Coordinates of C-alpha atoms in Angstrom, one line a residue:
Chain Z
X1 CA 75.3 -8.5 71.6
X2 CA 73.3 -11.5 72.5
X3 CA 70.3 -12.1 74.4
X4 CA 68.2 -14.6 76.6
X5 CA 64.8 -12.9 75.5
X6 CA 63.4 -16.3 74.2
X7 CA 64.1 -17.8 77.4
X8 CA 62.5 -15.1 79.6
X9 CA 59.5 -15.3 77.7
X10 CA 59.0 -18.9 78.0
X11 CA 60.0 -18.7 81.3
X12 CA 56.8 -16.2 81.7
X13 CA 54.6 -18.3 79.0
X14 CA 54.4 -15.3 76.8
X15 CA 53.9 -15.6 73.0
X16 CA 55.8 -12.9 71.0
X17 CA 52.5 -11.4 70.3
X18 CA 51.7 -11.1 73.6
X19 CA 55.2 -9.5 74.7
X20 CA 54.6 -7.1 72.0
X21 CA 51.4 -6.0 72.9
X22 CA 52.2 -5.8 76.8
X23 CA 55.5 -3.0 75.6
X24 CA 53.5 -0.7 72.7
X25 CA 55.6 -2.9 69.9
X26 CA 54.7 -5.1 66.8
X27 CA 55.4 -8.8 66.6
X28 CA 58.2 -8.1 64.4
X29 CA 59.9 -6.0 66.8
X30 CA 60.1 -8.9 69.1
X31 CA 61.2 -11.3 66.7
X32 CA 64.2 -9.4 65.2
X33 CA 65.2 -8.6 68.6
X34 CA 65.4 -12.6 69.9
X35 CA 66.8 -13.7 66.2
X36 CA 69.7 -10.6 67.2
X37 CA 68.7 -8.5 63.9
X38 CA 68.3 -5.7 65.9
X39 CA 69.7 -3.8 69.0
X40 CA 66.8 -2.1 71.2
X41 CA 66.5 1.1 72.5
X42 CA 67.6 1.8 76.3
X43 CA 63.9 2.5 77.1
X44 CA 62.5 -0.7 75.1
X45 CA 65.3 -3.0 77.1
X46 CA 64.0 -1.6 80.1
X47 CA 61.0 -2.0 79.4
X48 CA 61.4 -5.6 78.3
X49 CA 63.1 -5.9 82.0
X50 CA 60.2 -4.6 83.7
X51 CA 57.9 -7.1 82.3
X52 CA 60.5 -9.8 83.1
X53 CA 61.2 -8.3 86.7
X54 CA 65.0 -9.0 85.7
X55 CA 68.0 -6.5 85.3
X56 CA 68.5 -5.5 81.6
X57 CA 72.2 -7.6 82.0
X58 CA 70.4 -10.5 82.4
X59 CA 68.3 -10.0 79.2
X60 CA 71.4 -8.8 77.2
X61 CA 75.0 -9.9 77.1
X62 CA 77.8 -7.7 75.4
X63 CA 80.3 -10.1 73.9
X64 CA 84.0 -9.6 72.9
X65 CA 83.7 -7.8 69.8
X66 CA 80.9 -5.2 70.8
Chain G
X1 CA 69.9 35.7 67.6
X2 CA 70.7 32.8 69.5
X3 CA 67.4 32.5 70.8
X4 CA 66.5 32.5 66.9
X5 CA 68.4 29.1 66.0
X6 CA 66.9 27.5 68.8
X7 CA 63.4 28.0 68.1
X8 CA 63.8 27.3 65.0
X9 CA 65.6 23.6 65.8
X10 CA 62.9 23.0 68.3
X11 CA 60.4 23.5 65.3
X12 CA 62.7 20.9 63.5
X13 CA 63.1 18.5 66.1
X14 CA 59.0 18.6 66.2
X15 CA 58.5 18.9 62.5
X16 CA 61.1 15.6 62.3
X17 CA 58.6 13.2 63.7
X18 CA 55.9 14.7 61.5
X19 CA 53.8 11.5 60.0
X20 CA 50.5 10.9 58.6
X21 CA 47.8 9.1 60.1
X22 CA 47.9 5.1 59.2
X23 CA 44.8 5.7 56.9
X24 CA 46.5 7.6 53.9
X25 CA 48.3 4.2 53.7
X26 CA 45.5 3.0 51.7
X27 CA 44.6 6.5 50.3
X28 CA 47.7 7.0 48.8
X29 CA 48.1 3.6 47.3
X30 CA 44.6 4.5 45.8
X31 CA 45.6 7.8 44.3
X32 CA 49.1 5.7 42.6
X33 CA 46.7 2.9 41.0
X34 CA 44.0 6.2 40.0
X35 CA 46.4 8.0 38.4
X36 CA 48.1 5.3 36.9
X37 CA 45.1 3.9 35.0
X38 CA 44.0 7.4 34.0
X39 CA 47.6 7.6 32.6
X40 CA 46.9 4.7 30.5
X41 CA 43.6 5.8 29.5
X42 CA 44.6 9.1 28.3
X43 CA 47.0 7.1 25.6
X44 CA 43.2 5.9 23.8
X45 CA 41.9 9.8 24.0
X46 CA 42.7 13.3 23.2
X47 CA 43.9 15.4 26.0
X48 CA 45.2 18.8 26.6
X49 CA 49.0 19.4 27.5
X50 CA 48.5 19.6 31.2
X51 CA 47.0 16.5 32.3
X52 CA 50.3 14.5 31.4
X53 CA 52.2 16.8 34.1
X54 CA 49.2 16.8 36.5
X55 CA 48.6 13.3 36.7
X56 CA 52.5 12.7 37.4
X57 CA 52.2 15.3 40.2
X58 CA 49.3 13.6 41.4
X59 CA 51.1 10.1 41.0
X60 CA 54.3 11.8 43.2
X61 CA 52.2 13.1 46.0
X62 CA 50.5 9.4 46.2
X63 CA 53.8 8.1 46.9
X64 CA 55.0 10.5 49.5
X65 CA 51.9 9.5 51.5
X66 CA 53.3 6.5 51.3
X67 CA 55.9 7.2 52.6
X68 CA 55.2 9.4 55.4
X69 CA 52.6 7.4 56.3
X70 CA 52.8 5.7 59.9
X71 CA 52.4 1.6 60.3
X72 CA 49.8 0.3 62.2
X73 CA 52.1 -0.3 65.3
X74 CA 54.7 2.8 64.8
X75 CA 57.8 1.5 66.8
X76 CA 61.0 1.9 67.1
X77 CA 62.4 -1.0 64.7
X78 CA 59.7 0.5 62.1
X79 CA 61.7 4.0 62.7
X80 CA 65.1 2.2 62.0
X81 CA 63.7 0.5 59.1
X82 CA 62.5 3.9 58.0
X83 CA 65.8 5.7 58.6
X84 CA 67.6 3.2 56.7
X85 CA 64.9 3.0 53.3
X86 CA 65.6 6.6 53.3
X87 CA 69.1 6.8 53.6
X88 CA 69.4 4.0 50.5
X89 CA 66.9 5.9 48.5
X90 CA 68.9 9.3 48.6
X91 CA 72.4 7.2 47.5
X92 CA 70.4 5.2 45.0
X93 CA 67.7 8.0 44.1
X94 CA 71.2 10.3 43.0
X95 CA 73.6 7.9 41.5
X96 CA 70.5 6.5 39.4
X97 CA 69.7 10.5 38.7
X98 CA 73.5 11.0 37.9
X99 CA 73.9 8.0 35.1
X100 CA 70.4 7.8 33.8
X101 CA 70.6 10.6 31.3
X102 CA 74.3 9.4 30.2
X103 CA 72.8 6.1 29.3
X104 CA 69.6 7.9 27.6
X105 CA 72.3 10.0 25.8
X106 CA 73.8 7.2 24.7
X107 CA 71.5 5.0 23.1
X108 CA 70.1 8.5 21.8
X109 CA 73.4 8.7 19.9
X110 CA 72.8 5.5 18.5
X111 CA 69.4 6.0 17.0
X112 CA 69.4 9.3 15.8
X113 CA 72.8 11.4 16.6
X114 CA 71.3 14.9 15.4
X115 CA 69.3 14.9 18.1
X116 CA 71.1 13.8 21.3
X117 CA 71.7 15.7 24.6
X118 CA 72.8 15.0 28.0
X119 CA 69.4 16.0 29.9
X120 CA 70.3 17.6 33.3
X121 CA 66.5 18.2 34.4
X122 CA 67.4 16.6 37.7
X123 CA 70.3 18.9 38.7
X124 CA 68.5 21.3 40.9
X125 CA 66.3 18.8 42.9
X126 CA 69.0 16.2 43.6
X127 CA 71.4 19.6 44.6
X128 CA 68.4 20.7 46.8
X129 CA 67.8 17.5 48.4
X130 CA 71.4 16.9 49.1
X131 CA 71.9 20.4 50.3
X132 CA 68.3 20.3 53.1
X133 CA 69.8 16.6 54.0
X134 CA 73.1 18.6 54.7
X135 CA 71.7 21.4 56.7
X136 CA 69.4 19.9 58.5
X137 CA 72.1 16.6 59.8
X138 CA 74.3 20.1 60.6
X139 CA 71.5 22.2 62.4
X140 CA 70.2 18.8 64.9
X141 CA 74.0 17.6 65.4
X142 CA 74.9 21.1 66.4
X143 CA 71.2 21.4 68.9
X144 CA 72.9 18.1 70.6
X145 CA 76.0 19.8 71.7

């Protein structure tokens, strides 16, 4: 699964640090997520498109050989 | 009884998320350096029987703070993390438990033949670890259906 996280945060001027403090999460979190080391939750991808008042699809992208 | 099993899940589901505050981080680290000093100390003096066992019981409950010990931001990808560490450390914790003494025996029956054994001290706690980890995956996999 890939993702377009980095680009929504720029897009919103947000330093990982701050995305992670605005959704209850540590910097880390955020980082592995946008370096696709790890696959959020349903609740934390909602999240994430709350803050970037985007669908979840456009944050997250299955590709062919999820 | 089927009112019994559920209670008793619900008490496991709750009990599953049990974790100490961020603090006995640092507290436990403390009582693992403690008693690993006094371990060292007690080589220079004469002590009774007991304190070799005690301070290794000590050492072991230091470490399990540790590890049930929450972060200071107690996410999700800190649970993963955690899920996985404790999944290697049963697979590793046994085989290691499994060919340890073998290896001990071995060398044993180098040095002094007379006196080697296989030690299997560890049967019972990697049988009852195994066995819970069994249960319990059974118990919440069932409480899902």
């Amino acid at each position: 699964m890939k993702n377009r996280l980095k680009v929504h945060r720029a897009i919103k001027d947000l330093t990982q640090e701050d995305l992670a403090k605005l959704l209850g999460v540590s910097r880390q979190t955020i980082n592995s997520i946008e370096k696709n080391r790890y696959v959020p939750s349903t609740l934390l991808a909602l999240k994430l498109s709350k803050v970037f008042e985007v669908h979840v699809n456009e944050i997250f992208e299955l590709e062919s050989g999820d | 009884m089927g009112n019994f099993c559920e209670s008793e899940t619900r008490l496991l589901k709750r009990w599953s998320n049990f974790q100490l505050p961020n603090r006995f981080l640092k507290i436990g680290w403390a009582i693992i350096i403690g008693t690993f000093l006094l371990m060292i100390a007690k080589k220079f003096v004469d002590e009774p029987s007991w304190v070799k066992p005690l301070l290794r019981n000590i050492m072991i409950l230091g470490f399990l703070m540790v590890s049930i010990s929450r972060e200071k931001i107690e996410d999700e990808f800190v649970a993963s993390l955690r899920a996985i560490s404790y999944r290697l450390a049963i697979v590793i914790g046994v085989l290691y438990a499994l060919v340890q003494p073998y290896v001990t025996y071995a060398v044993e029956l180098l040095l002094d033949p007379d006196s080697a054994k296989v030690d299997d001290g560890y049967f019972q706690v990697l049988l009852y670890i195994l066995l819970v980890q069994i249960l319990f995956f059974n118990v919440l996999k069932r409480s899902y259906k």
